[in-house]
Coordinates of C-alpha atoms in Angstrom, one line a residue:
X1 CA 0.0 0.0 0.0
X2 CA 1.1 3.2 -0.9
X3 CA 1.6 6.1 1.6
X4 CA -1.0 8.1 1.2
X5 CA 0.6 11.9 0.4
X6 CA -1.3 14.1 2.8
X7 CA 0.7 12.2 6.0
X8 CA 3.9 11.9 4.3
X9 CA 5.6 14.6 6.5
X10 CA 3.4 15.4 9.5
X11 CA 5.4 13.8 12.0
X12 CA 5.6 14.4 15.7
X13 CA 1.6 15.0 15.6
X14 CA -1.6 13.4 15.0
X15 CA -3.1 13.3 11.9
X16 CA -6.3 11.7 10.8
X17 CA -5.9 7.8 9.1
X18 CA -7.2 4.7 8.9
X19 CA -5.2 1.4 10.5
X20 CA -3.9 0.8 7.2
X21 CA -3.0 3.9 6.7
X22 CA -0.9 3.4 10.3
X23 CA 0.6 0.0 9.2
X24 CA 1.8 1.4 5.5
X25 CA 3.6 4.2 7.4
X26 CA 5.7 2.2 9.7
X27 CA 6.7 -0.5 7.2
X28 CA 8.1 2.6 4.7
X29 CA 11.0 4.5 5.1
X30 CA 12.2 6.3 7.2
X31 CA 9.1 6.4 9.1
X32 CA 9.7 2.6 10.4
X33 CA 12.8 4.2 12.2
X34 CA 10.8 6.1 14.0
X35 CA 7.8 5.2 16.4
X36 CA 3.9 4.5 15.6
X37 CA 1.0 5.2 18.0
X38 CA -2.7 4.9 16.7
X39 CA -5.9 5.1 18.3
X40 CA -9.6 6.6 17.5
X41 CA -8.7 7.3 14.1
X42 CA -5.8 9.4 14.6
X43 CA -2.2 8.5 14.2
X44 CA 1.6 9.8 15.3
X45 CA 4.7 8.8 14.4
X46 CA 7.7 10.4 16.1
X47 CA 11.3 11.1 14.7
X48 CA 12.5 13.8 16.9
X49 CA 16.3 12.7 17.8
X50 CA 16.4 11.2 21.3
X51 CA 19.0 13.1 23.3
X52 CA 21.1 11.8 26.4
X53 CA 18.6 12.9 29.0
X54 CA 16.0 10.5 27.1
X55 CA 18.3 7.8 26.9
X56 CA 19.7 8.0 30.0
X57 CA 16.5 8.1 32.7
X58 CA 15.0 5.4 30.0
X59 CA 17.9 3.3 31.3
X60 CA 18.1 4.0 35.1
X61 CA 13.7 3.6 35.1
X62 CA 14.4 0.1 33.3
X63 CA 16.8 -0.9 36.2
X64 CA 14.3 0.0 38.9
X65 CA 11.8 -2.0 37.8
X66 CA 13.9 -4.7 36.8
X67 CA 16.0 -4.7 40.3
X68 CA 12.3 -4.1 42.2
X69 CA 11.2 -7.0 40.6
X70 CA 14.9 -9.8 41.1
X71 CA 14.3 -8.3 45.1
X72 CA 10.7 -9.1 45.1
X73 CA 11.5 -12.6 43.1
X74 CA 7.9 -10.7 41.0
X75 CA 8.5 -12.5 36.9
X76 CA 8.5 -10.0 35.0
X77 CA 9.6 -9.6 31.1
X78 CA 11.0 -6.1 29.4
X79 CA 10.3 -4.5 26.0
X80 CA 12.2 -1.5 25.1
X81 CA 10.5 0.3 22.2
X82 CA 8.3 -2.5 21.5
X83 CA 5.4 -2.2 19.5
X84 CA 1.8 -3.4 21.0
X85 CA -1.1 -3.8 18.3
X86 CA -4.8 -4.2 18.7
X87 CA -5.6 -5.2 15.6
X88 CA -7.6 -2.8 13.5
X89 CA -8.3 -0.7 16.5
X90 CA -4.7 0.6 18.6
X91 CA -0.8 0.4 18.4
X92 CA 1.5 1.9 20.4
X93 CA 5.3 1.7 20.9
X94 CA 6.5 2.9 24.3
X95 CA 9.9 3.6 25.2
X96 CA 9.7 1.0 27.9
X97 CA 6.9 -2.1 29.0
X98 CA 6.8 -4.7 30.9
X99 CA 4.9 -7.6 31.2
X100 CA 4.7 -8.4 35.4
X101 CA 3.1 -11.2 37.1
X102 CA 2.9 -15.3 37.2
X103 CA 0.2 -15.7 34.2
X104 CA 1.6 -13.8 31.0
X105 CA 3.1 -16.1 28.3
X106 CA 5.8 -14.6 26.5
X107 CA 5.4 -13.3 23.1
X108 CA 7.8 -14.6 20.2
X109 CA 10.6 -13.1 19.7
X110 CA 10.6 -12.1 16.0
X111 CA 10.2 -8.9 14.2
X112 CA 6.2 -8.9 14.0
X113 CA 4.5 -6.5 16.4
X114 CA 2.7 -8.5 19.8
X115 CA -0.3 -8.6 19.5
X116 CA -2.5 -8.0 22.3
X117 CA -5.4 -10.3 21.7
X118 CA -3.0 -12.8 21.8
X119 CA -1.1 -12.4 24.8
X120 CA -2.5 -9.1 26.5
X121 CA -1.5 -5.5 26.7
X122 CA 1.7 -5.2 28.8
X123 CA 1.2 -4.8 32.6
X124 CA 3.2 -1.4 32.7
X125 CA 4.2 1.0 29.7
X126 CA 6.4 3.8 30.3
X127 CA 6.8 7.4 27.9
X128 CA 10.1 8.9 28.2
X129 CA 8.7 12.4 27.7
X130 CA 11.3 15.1 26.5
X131 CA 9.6 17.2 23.7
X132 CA 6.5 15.0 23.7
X133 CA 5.7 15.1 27.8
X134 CA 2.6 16.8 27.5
X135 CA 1.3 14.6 24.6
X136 CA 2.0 11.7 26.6
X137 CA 0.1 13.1 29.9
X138 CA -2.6 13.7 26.6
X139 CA -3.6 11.9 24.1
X140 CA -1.3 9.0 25.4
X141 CA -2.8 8.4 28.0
X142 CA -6.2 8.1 26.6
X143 CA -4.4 4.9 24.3
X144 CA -3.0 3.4 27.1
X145 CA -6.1 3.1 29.3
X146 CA -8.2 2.3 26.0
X147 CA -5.3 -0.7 26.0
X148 CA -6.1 -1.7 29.4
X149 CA -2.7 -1.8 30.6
X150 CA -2.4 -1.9 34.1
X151 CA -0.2 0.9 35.1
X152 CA 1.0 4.1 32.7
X153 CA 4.5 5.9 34.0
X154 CA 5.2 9.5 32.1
X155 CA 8.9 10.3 33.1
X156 CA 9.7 14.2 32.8
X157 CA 13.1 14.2 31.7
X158 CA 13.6 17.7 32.4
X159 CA 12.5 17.8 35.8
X160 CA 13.6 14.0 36.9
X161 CA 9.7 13.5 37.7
X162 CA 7.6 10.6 37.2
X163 CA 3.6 10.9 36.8
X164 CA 2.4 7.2 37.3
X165 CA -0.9 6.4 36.8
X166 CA -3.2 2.7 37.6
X167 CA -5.4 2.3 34.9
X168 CA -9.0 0.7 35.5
X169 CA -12.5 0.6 34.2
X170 CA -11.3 2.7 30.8
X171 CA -9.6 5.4 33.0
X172 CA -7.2 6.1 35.3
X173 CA -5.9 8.0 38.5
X174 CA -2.5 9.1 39.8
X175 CA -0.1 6.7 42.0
X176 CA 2.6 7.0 44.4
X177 CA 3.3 3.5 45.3
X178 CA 3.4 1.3 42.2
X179 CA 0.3 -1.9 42.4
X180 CA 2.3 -3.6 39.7
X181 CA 5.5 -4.0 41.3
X182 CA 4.1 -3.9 45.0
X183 CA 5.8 -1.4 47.4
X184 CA 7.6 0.5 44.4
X185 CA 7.4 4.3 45.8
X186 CA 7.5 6.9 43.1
X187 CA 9.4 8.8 45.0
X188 CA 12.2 6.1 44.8
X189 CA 12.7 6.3 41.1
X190 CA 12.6 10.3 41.4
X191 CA 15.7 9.9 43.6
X192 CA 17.2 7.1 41.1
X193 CA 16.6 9.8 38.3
X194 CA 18.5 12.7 40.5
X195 CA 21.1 10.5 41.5
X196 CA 21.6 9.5 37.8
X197 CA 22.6 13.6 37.0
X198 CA 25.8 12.8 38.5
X199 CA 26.3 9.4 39.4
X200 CA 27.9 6.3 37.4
X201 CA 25.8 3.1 37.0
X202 CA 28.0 1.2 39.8
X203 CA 27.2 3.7 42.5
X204 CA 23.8 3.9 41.1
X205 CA 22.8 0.1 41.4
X206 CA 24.5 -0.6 44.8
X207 CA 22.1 2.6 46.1
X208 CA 19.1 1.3 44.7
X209 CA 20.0 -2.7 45.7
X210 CA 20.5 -1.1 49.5
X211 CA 17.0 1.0 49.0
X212 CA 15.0 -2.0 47.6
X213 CA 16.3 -4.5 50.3

């Protein structure tokens, strides 16, 4: 299928399209380097550069979770920039999601997108939100409950905040203490964040093992 012309270079904002319209665009070049959300008709594909900040809190949010989860002995299974389809209906591709608990099977590991019919929405997506934070408090959100997720985290890269949300029932309300990863404060992975500004990954980790234990 051919990309249709009038979404050819709005990127970084919803446009109007169908789901086909959606799958076209991020199987052509060089929108499949970038990353594909679509829900109620609308779809955005973002290709603004990813600077350190992004990169960096993407990293030290992935090893609090990860770490929360080995202390806990909770199985739990990470996607970085994964993309989650609801056939005909959703897709989304967060920076970070996990997949938490003693039930989910794991999806294959191949180059198709998982598909949530199959084996579920992930238990926990995370937005790395530099230039798109607001978007992803936004319209973001909206996908995400409309996923059923269980949990959505929005991490504020320029302030080193995190605005987590448990999702229920279609919507959702704000959390300090993690459900998903039980006894997870927010205010935990804020400090990991700080810390990050100036601290290596060794000094990091041994911190946050002494704080989880």
């Amino acid at each position: 299928m051919a990309l249709p012309t009038s979404l050819a270079l709005q990127t970084d904002t919803w446009v109007k399209a169908t789901w086909n319209d959606f799958v076209a665009t991020m199987d052509t070049a060089p929108y499949d380097e970038g990353r594909g959300y679509f829900d109620h008709g609308y779809m955005r594909v973002e290709m603004a550069a990813l600077g350190g900040g992004h990169a960096r809190q993407n990293s030290v949010v992935s090893k609090v979770v990860s770490l929360s989860g080995m202390v806990q002995s909770v199985r739990l299974a990470e996607f970085t920039n994964g993309s989650f389809h609801k056939i005909g209906e959703r897709g989304c591709q967060p920076d970070v999601a996990f997949y938490i608990g003693p039930d989910f099977q794991l999806p294959p590991q191949d180059n198709s997108p998982i598909d949530v019919d199959v084996y579920g929405p992930p238990t926990l997506a995370i937005e790395i939100g530099g230039s798109s934070f607001k978007d992803d408090l936004g319209a973001k959100r909206l996908l995400y409950e409309r996923l059923e997720v269980s949990e959505y985290w929005v991490v504020n890269v320029a302030e080193q905040q995190v605005v987590a949300f448990a999702v229920s029932e279609g919507g959702s309300r704000q959390i300090r203490v993690s459900g998903a990863l039980p006894e997870l404060e927010i205010t935990l992975i804020e400090e990991a964040l700080y810390r990050s500004q100036t601290e290596d990954d060794t000094a990091l980790m041994g911190w946050l093992m002494e704080a989880l234990a």
